[in-house]
Coordinates of C-alpha atoms and ligand atoms in Angstrom, one line a residue:
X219 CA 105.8 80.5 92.0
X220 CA 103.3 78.9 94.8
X221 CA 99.8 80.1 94.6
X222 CA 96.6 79.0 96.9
X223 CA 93.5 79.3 95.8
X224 CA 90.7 80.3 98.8
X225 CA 87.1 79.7 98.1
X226 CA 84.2 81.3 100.4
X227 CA 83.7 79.8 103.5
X228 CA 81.3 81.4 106.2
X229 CA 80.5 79.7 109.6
X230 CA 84.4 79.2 110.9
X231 CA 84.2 77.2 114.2
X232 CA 87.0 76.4 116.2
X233 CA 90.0 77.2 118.3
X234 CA 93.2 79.0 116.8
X235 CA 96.5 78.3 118.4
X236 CA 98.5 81.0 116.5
X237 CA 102.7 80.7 116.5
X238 CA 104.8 82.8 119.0
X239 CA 105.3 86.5 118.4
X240 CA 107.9 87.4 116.4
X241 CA 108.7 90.6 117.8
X242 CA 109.7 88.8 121.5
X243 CA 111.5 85.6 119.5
X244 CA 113.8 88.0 117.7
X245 CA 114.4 89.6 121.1
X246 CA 114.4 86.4 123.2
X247 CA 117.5 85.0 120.6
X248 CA 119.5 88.3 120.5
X249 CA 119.3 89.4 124.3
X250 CA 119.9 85.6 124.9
X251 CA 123.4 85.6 122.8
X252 CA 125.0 88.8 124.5
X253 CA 123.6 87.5 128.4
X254 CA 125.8 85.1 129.8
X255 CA 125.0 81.9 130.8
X256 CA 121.3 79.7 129.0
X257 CA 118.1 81.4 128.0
X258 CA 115.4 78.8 127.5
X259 CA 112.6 80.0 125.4
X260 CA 109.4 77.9 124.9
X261 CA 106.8 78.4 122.1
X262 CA 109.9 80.5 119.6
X263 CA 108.3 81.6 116.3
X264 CA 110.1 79.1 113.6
X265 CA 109.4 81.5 110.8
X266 CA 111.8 82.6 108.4
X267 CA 113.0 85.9 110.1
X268 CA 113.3 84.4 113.1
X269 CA 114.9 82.2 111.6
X270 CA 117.8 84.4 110.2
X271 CA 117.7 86.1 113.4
X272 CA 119.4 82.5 114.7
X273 CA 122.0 82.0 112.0
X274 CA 123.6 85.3 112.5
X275 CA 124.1 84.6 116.1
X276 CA 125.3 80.8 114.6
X277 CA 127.8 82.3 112.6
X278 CA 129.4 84.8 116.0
X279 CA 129.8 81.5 117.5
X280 CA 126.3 81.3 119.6
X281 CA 125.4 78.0 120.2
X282 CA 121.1 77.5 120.1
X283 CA 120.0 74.0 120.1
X284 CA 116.2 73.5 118.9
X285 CA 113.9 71.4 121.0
X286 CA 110.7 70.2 120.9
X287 CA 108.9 73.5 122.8
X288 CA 111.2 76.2 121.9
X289 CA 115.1 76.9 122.0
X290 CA 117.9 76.8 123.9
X291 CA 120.8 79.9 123.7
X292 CA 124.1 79.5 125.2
X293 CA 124.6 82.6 125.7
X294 CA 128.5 84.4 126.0
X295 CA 128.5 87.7 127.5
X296 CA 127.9 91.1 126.5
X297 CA 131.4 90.9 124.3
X298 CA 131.5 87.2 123.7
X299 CA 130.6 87.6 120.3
X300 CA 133.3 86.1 117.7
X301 CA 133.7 87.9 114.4
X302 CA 131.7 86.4 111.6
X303 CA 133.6 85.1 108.7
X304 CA 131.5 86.0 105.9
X305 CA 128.3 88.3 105.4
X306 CA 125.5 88.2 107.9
X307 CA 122.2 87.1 105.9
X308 CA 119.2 89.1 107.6
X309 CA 116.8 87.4 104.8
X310 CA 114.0 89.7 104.7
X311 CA 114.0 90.7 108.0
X312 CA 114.1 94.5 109.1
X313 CA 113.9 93.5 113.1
X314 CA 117.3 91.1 112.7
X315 CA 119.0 94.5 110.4
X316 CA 118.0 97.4 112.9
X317 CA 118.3 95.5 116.1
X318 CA 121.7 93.6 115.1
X319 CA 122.9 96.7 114.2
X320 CA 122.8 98.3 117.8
X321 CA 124.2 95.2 118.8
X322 CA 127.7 95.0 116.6
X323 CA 128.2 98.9 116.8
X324 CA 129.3 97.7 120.0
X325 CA 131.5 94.9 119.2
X326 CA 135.5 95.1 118.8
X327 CA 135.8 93.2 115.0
X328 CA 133.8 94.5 111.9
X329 CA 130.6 93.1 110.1
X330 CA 128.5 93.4 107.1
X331 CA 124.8 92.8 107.2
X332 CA 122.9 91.7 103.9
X333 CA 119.5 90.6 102.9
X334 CA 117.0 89.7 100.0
X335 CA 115.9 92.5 97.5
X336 CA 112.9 93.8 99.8
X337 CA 115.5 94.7 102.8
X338 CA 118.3 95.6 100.9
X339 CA 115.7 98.3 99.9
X340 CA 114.6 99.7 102.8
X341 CA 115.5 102.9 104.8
X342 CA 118.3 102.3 107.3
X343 CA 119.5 105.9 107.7
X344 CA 117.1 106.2 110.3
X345 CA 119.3 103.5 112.6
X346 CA 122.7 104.9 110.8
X347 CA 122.0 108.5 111.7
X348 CA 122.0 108.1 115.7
X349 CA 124.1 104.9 115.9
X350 CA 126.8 107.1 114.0
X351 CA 126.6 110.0 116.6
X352 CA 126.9 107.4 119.1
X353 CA 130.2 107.1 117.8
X354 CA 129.5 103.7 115.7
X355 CA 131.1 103.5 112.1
X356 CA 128.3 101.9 110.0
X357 CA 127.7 102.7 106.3
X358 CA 126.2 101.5 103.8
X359 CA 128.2 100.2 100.9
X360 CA 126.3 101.4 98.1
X361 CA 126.2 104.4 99.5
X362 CA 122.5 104.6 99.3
X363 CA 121.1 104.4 102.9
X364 CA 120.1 100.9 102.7
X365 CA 121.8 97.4 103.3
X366 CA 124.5 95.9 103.2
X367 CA 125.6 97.6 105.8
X368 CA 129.2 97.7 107.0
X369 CA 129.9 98.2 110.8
X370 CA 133.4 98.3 112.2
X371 CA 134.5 98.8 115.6
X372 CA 133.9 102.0 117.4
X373 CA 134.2 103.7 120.8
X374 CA 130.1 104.6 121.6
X375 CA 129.1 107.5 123.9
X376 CA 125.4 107.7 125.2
X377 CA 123.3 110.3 123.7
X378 CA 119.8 111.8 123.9
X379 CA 117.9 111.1 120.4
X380 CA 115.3 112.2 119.1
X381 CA 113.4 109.7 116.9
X382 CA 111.3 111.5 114.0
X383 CA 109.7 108.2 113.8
X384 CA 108.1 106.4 116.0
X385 CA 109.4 102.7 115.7
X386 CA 110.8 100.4 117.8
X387 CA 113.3 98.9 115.8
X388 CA 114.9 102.4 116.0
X389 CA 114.6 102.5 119.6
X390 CA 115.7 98.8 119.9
X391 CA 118.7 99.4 117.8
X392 CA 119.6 102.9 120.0
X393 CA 119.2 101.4 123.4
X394 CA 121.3 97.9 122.6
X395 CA 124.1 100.3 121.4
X396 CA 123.9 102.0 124.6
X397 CA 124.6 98.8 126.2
X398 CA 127.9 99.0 125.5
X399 CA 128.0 103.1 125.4
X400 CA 130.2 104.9 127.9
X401 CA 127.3 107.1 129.4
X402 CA 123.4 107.1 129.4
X403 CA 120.9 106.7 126.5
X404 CA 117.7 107.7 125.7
X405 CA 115.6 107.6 122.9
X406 CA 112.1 110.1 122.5
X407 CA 109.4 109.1 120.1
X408 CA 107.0 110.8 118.6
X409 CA 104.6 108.2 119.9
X410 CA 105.0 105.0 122.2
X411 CA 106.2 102.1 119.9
X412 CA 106.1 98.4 121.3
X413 CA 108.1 98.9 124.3
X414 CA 109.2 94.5 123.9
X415 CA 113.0 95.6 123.7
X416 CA 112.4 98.0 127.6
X417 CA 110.6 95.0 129.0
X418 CA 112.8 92.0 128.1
X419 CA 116.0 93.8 128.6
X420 CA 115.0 95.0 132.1
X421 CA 114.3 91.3 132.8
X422 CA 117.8 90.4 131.8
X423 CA 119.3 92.5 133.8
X424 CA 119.8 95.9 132.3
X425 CA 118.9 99.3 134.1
X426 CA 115.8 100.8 131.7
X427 CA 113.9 103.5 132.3
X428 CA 110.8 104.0 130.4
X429 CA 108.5 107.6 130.4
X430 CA 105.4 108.6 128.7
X431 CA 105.1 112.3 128.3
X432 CA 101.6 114.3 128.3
X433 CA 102.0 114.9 124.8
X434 CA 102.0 111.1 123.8
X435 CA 105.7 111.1 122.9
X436 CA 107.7 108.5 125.1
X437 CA 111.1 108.4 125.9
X438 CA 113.2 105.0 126.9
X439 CA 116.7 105.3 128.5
X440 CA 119.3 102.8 129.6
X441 CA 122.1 103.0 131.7
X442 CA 125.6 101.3 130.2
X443 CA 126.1 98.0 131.4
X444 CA 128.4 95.4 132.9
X445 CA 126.7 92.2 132.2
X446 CA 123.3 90.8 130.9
X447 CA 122.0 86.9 132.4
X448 CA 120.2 84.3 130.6
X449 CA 116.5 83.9 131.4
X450 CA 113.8 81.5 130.7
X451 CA 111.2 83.0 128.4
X452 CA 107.9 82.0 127.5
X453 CA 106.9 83.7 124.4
X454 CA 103.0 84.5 123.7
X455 CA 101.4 84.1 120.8
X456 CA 101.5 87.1 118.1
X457 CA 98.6 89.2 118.0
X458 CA 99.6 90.2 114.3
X459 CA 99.1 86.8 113.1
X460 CA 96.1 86.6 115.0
X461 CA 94.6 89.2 113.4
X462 CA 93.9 87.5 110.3
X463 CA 91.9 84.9 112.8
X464 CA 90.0 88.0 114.6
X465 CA 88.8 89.2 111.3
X466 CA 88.0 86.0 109.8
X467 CA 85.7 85.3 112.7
X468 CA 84.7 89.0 112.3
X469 CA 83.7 88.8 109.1
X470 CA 82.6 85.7 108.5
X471 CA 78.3 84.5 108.7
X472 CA 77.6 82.7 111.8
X473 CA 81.3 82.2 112.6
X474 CA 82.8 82.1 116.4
X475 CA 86.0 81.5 117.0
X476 CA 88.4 81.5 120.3
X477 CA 92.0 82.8 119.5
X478 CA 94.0 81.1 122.1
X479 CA 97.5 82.7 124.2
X480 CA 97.3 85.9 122.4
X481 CA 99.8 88.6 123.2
X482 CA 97.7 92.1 124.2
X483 CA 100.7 93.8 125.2
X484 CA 99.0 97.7 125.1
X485 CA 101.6 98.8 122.9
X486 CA 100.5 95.9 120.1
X487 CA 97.0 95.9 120.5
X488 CA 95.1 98.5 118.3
X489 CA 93.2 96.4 116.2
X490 CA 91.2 94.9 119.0
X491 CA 90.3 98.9 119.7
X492 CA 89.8 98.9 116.0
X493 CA 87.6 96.0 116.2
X494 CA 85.7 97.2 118.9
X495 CA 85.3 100.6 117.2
X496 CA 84.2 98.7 113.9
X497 CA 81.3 96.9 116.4
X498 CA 83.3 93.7 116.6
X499 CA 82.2 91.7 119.1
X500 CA 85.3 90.7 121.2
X501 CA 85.4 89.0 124.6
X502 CA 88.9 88.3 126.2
X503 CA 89.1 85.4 128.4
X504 CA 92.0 83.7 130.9
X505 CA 93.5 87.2 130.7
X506 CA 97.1 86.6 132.5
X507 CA 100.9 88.1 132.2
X508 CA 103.7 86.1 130.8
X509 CA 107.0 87.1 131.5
X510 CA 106.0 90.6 132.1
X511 CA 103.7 90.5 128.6
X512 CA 99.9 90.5 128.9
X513 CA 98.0 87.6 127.4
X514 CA 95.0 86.5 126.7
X515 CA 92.5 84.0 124.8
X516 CA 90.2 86.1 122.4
X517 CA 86.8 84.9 121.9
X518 CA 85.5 86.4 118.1
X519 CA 82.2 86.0 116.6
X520 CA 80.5 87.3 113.8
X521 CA 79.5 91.1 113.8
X522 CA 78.2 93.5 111.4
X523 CA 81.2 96.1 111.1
X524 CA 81.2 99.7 110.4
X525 CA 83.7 102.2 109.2
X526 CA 86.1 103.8 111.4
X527 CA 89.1 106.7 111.6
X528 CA 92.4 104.5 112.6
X529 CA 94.8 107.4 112.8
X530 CA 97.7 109.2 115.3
X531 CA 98.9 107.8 118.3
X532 CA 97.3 104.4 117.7
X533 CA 99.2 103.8 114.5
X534 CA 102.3 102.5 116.1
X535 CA 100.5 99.8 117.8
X536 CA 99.0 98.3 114.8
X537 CA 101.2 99.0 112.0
X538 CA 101.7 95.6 110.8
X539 CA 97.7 94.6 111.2
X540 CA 96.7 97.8 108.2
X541 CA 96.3 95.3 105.5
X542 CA 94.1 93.2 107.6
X543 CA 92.6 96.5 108.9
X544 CA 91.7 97.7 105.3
X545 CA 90.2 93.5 104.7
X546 CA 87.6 94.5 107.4
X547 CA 86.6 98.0 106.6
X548 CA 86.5 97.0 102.9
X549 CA 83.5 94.4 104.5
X550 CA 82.6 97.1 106.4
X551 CA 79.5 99.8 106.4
X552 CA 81.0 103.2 105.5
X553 CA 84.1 104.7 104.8
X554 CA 87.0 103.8 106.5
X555 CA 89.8 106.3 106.7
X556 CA 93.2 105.2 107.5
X557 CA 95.9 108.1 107.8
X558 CA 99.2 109.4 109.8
X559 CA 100.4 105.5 108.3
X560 CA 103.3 107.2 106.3
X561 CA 105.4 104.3 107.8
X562 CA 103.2 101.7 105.5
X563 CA 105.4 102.9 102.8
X564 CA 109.1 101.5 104.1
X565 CA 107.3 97.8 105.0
X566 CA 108.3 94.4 103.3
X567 CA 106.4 96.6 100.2
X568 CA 104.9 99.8 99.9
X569 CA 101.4 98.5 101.8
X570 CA 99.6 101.5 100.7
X571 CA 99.8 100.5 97.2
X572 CA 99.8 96.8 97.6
X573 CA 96.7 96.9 100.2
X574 CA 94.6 99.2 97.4
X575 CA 96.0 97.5 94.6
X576 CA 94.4 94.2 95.7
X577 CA 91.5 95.6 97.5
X578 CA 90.6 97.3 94.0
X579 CA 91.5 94.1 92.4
X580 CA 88.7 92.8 94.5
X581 CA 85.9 94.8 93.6
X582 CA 86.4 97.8 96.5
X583 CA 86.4 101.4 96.2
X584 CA 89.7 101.8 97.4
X585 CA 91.9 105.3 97.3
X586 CA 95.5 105.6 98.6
X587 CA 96.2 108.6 100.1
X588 CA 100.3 110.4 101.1
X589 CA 99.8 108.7 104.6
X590 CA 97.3 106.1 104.6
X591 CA 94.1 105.1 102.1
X592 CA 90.3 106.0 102.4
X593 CA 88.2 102.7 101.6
X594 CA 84.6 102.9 101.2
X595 CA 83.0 99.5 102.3
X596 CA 80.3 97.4 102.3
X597 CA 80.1 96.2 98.2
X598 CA 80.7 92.0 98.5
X599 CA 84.2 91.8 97.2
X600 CA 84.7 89.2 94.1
X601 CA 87.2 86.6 93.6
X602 CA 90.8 87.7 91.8
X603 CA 94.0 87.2 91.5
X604 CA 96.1 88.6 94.4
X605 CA 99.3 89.9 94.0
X606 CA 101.5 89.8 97.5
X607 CA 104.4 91.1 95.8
X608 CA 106.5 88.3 98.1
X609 CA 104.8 90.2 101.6
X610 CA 103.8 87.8 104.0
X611 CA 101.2 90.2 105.4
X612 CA 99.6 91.0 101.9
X613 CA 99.4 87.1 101.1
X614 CA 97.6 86.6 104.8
X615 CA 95.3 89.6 104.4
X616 CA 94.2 88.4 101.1
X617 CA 93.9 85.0 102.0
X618 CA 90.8 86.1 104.4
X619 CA 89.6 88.2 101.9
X620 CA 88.6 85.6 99.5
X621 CA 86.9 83.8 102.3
X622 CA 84.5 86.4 102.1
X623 CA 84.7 87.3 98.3
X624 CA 82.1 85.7 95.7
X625 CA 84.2 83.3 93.4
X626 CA 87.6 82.2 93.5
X627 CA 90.6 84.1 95.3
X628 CA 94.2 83.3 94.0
X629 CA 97.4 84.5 96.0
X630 CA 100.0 84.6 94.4
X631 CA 103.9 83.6 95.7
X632 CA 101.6 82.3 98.7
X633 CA 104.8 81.0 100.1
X634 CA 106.0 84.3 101.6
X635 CA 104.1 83.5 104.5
X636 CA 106.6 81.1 105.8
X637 CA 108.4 84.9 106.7
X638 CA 106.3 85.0 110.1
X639 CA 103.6 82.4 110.2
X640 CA 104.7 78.9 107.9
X641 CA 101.6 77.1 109.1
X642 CA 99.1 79.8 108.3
X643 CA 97.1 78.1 105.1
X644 CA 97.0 75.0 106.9
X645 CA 95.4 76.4 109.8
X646 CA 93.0 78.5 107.7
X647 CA 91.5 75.5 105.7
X648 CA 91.1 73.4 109.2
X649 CA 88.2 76.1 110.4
X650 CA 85.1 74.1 109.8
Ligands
S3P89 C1 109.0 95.5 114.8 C2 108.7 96.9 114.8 C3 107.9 97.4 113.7 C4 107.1 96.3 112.9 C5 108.0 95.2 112.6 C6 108.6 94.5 113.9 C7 109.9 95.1 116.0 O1 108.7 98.1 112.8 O2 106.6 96.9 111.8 O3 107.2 94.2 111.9 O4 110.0 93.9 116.2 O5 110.5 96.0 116.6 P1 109.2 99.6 113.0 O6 109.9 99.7 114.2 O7 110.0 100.0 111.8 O8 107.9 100.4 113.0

């Protein structure tokens, strides 16, 4: 097992130059394969899921050569796919499983999809259900709702789903299915999810239509198409990995740091409303658009936070940022209530028990609740050991913790951050 071991540290100077956003690299490599002709993508994350995002396309004969500032795909065509010859590894990723899935519902030769013991455990009956009444054949093959999932060729039919969830690998996995339906598709969330899929597959060519009802749900539709083309994409840097940077400088003594080429796409970027709720004190600078997704550099320093509600519509948009979330209101003045985060529950882990578990670990009055967790902040944490139970976000989370905790901070199986952000400790222990 590889453990670090964080010591407090206040005053965190510096620039952060945090790796592309995984939720656009996944997209840029998959969208890339089924458009014809090169997609050129400059500043693709090199994490781990991204990673296994590229060797399933590797093994359907994609060929994506790695350069210096990104990737190239060689894209073949909405069916120029070749039948894999053995299992597709989707590692621990749930964006490769959910959005590949769309993708081979579509395609004339069978597949099975398989991963590590985290995603071979989580729900998929939620992308079974309406890829199944889209015609697609897709079980799973033990039978118990999760991967490996077996898909074999079927004839798809557009359909109008409802989502109970609102989650964009869901959406992602409906609308790439309705590529290659025979009629039009639409998906309706509960609440707008990160709408990365609607944007980059308009850009490449499909015919997308996205609405946002008065009620907060959203619905995105796509027409069935011909042909996708290759397209250069520049990929901003992930807000989620971020995060731990923004709360660092947060919560950090007499720290200021600048986040540089941040993503804020709207549907992404609750925890800066968080942040500003909690009393952060947040300027964005260079604000600009890249490729159609809003960016900016994020200037942090430290602020005395208070408690907040995160909760309803603005869950989606920070779903993956609640460990770090529940970091700052532990620091915090105040109770922090965190609900309507049900979701938390089907991540990497179950976040609402590893995010208290820890944060009790650490000293903090910490209660999970059916949908979220109440934490009462403002005692200084203390050193511990930190179990990430192999999730990249827990390890991260953590890690800034024990910046701010009195005594040593241990996390373990601190390798797991490789998953989305390998260079993570590294850039952590060069803040001066
Ligand atoms: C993702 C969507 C979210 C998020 C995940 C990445 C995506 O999952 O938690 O890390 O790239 O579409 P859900 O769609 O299940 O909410």
């Amino acid at each position: 097992m590889s453990v670090k071991t964080i010591y407090p540290r206040a005053g965190l100077k510096g620039e952060v130059r945090v790796p592309g956003d995984k939720s656009i690299s996944h997209r840029s490599v998959m969208f890339g394969s089924i458009a014809l002709g090169t997609t050129e993508i400059t500043n693709f994350l090199q994490g781990a899921d991204c990673l296994s995002t590229i060797h399933c396309f590797q093994k359907m004969g994609i060929e994506i050569e790695k350069k210096k500032e990104g990737l190239v795909v060689h894209g073949r065509g909405l069916y120029g796919l070749s039948a894999p010859k053995e299992t597709l590894n989707v590692g621990n990723s749930g964006t490769t499983t959910r959005l590949l899935s769309g993708i081979l519902a579509g395609q004339g030769f069978a597949s099975v999809l398989s991963g590590d013991e985290s995603l071979n455990s989580r729900p998929m009956g939620r992308i079974m259900t309406p890829l199944s009444r889209m015609g697609a054949h897709i079980e799973s093959v033990g039978s118990n709702g999760c991967a490996p999932l077996k898909i074999e060729p079927g004839a798809l039919h557009g359909i109008s789903y409802q989502s109970p969830v609102a989650s964009a690998q869901v959406k992602s996995a409906i609308l790439l299915a309705g590529l290659y339906a025979d009629g039009d598709t639409s998906v309706t969330e509960p609440a707008l999810s990160r709408n990365h899929t609607e944007l980059m597959l308009g850009g490449f060519g499909a015919e997308i239509v996205s609405v946002l009802h008065e009620d907060g749900s959203a619905t995105a539709g796509v027409r069935p198409c011909k042909q996708l083309y290759g397209q250069r994409i520049l990929v901003p840097g992930d807000i989620s990995s971020a995060a731990y940077f923004i709360a660092a400088g947060l919560l950090s003594q007499g720290s200021e740091l600048l986040i540089c080429n941040v993503g804020i796409n709207p549907t992404r970027a609750g925890i800066l409303k968080v942040c500003e709720a909690m009393g952060g004190d947040i300027t964005y600078v260079n604000c600009r658009d890249m490729g159609g997704e809003p960016t900016a550099d994020i200037l942090v320093r430290f602020s005395e936070l208070r408690g907040t509600t995160v909760e309803g519509r603005m869950i989606p948009t920070l779903i993956d940022e609640i460990p770090i979330i529940a970091v700052m209101a532990a620091c915090a003045k105040g109770t922090t209530v965190i609900k309507d985060a049900a979701e938390l529950k089907v991540k990497e882990t179950n976040r609402i028990d590893t995010v208290t578990e820890n944060l009790k670990a650490m000293g903090c009055d910490a209660t999970p609740t059916e949908d979220g967790m109440i934490i009462e902040g403002g005692k200084k944490l203390v050193g511990a050991r930190i179990r990430s139970y192999l999730d990249h976000r827990i390890a991260m989370a953590f890690a800034v913790a024990g910046l701010l905790a009195e005594g040593e901070t241990v996390i373990e199986d601190s390798q797991c951050v490789d998953v989305s952000y390998p260079e993570f400790f590294d850039t952590l222990s060069s803040l001066t």
